[in-house]
XYZ file of C-alpha atoms in Angstrom:
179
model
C 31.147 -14.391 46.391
C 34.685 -14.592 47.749
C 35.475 -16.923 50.877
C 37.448 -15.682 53.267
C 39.492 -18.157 55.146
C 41.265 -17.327 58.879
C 43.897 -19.263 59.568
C 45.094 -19.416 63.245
C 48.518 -20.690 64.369
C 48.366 -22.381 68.038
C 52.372 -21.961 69.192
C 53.147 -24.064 72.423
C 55.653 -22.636 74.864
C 57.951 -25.182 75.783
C 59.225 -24.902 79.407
C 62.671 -25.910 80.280
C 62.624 -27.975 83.382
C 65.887 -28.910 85.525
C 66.134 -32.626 84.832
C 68.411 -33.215 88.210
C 66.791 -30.876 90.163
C 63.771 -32.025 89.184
C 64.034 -35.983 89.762
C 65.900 -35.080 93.195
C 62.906 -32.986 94.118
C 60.680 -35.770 93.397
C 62.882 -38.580 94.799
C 63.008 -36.839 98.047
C 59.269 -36.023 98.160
C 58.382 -39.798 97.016
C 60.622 -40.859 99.886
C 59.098 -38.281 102.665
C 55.478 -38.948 101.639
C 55.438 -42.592 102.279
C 57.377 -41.869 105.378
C 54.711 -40.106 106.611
C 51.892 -41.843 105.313
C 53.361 -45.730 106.972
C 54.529 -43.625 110.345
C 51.343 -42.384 110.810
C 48.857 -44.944 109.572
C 51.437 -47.334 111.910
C 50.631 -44.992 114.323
C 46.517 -44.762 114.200
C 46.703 -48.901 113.928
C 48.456 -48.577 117.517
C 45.874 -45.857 118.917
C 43.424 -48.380 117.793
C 44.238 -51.334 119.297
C 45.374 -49.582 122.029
C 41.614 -48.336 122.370
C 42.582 -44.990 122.604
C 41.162 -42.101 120.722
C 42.974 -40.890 117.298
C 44.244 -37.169 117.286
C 42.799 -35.817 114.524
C 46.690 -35.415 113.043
C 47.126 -38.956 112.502
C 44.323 -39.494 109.671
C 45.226 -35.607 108.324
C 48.490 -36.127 107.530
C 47.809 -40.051 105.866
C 45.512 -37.494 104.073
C 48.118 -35.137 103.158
C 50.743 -37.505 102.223
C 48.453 -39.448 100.131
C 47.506 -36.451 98.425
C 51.417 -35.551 97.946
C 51.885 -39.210 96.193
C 49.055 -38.615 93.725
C 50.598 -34.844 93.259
C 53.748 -36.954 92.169
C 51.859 -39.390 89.767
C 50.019 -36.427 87.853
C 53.372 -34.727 87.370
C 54.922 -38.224 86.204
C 52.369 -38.293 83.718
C 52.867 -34.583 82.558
C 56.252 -34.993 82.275
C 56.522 -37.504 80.555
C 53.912 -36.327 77.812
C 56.282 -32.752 78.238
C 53.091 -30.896 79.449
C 54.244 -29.622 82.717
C 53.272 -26.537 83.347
C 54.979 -24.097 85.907
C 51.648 -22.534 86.608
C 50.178 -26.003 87.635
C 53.250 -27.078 89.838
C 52.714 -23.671 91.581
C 49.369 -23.682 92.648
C 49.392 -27.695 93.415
C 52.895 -26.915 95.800
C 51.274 -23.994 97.442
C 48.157 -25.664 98.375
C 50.237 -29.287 99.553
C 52.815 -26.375 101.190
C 49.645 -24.713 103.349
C 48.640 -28.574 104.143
C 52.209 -30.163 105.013
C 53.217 -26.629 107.343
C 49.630 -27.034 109.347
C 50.785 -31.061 109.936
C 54.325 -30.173 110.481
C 52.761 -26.899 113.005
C 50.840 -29.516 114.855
C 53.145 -32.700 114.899
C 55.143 -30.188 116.363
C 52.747 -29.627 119.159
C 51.862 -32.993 119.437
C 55.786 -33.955 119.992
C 56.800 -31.004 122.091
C 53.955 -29.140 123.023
C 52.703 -28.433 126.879
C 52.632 -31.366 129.649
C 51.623 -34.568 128.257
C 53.305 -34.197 124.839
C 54.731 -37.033 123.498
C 58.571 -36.111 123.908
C 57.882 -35.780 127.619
C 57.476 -39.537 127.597
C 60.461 -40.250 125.405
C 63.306 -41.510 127.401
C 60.973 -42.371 130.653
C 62.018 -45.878 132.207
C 58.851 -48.338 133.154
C 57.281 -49.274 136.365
C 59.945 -51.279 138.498
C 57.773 -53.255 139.710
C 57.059 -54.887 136.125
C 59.181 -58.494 135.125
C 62.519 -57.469 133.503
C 61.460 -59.125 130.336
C 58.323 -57.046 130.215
C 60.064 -54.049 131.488
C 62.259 -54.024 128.693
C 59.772 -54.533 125.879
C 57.685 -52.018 127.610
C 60.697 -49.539 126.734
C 61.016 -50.622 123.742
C 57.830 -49.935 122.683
C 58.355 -46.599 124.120
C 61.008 -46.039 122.404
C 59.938 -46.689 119.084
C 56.964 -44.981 119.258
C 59.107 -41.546 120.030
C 61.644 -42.630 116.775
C 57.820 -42.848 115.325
C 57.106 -39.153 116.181
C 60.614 -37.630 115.690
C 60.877 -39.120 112.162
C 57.704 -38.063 111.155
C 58.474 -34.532 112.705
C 61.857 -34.529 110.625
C 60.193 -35.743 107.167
C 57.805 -32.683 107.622
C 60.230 -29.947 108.000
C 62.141 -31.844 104.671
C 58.681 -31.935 102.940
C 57.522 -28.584 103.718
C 61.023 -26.923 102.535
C 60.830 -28.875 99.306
C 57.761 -28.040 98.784
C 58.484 -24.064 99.018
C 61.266 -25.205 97.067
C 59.361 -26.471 93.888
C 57.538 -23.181 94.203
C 60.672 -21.466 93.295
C 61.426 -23.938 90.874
C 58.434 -23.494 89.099
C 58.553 -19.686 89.038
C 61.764 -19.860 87.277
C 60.903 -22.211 84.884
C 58.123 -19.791 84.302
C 60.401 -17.352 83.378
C 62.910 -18.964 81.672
C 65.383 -18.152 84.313
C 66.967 -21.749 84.021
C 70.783 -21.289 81.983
C-alpha cells in the first residue's frame, strides 16, 4: 500500500514598515495620549474636590487615551517580534480614530460650545471685592484650568489626524506602496 505524503509550504509576507515614519507616529501619539490622559484625570481630581459633578468627557477620554497607550504597547511588541500587520493597525486606528474624533467633537463643545462653556470663562477677572492675594490666585487657577482645556483640545485634533494618518500608513504598507 503506497503512502501518500502532502507537504504544505506556509510562506509569510513580510511587510515593509517606514522605520521614521513609524517611530515619529508613535512618539507623537505616546506624547498626546498621556497628555490627555494627566489633563483630564487632573481635571476630574479638581471636579472632585471641587464637589462638582464630572462631565461624562473627563473619565471617556482617560478611557480613550488609556486605550491609545495599550494600542502603542501591543504594536511595540509586534514590532519588535516583526509581526505587524497592516490589517491589524487598520482596524485598531479606525476604531481609536471613531473614539478620539467623538472626545475631540465634544471637548470641543465643552470648550466653546453655547453659554456657560468653558472658554467663556477664560480670561474673566475675579470678584473685586476678594483680597488681592486671593484675587490673584483665584485667576490663576482660572487660568490654568483654560491652558487645561485648550491643550487637551489641541492634543485631540494632533491625535485624531495621526490617527487617520496611520490608517494611510497601514494601507500602503498593505500594498507595498512604500519605495
Amino acid at each position: 500500500m503506497a503512502t501518500t505524503e502532502i507537504i504544505t509550504v506556509q510562506r509569510r509576507r513580510k511587510y515593509h514598515w517606514p522605520e521614521a515614519q513609524l517611530n515619529f507616529w508613535l512618539v507623537i501619539m505616546i506624547i498626546a495620549s498621556s497628555v490627555i490622559l494627566g489633563i483630564f484625570a487632573f481635571l476630574t481630581s479638581v471636579q472632585n474636590s471641587l464637589k462638582l459633578g464630572i462631565p461624562w468627557i473627563l473619565p471617556y477620554m482617560i478611557t480613550v487615551s488609556a486605550m491609545m497607550i495599550i494600542f502603542i504597547i501591543i504594536m511595540l511588541g509586534l514590532i519588535s517580534q516583526q509581526q505587524l500587520l497592516p490589517g491589524v493597525v487598520i482596524l485598531g486606528s479606525f476604531i481609536l480614530f471613531v473614539l478620539w474624533l467623538t472626545g475631540l467633537i465634544e471637548t470641543s463643545i465643552q470648550l466653546y460650545g453655547p453659554s456657560g462653556a468653558v472658554n467663556s470663562y477664560c480670561g474673566s477677572r475675579p470678584d473685586t471685592n476678594v483680597i488681592d492675594g486671593m484675587q490673584t490666585a483665584v485667576w490663576l487657577a482660572n487660568s490654568y484650568l483654560c491652558v487645561d482645556w485648550r491643550t487637551a483640545f489641541a492634543f485631540e485634533i494632533v491625535g485624531t489626524i495621526f490617527l487617520l494618518w496611520m490608517m494611510v500608513m497601514a494601507y500602503q504598507v498593505n500594498r507595498d506602496d512604500f519605495d
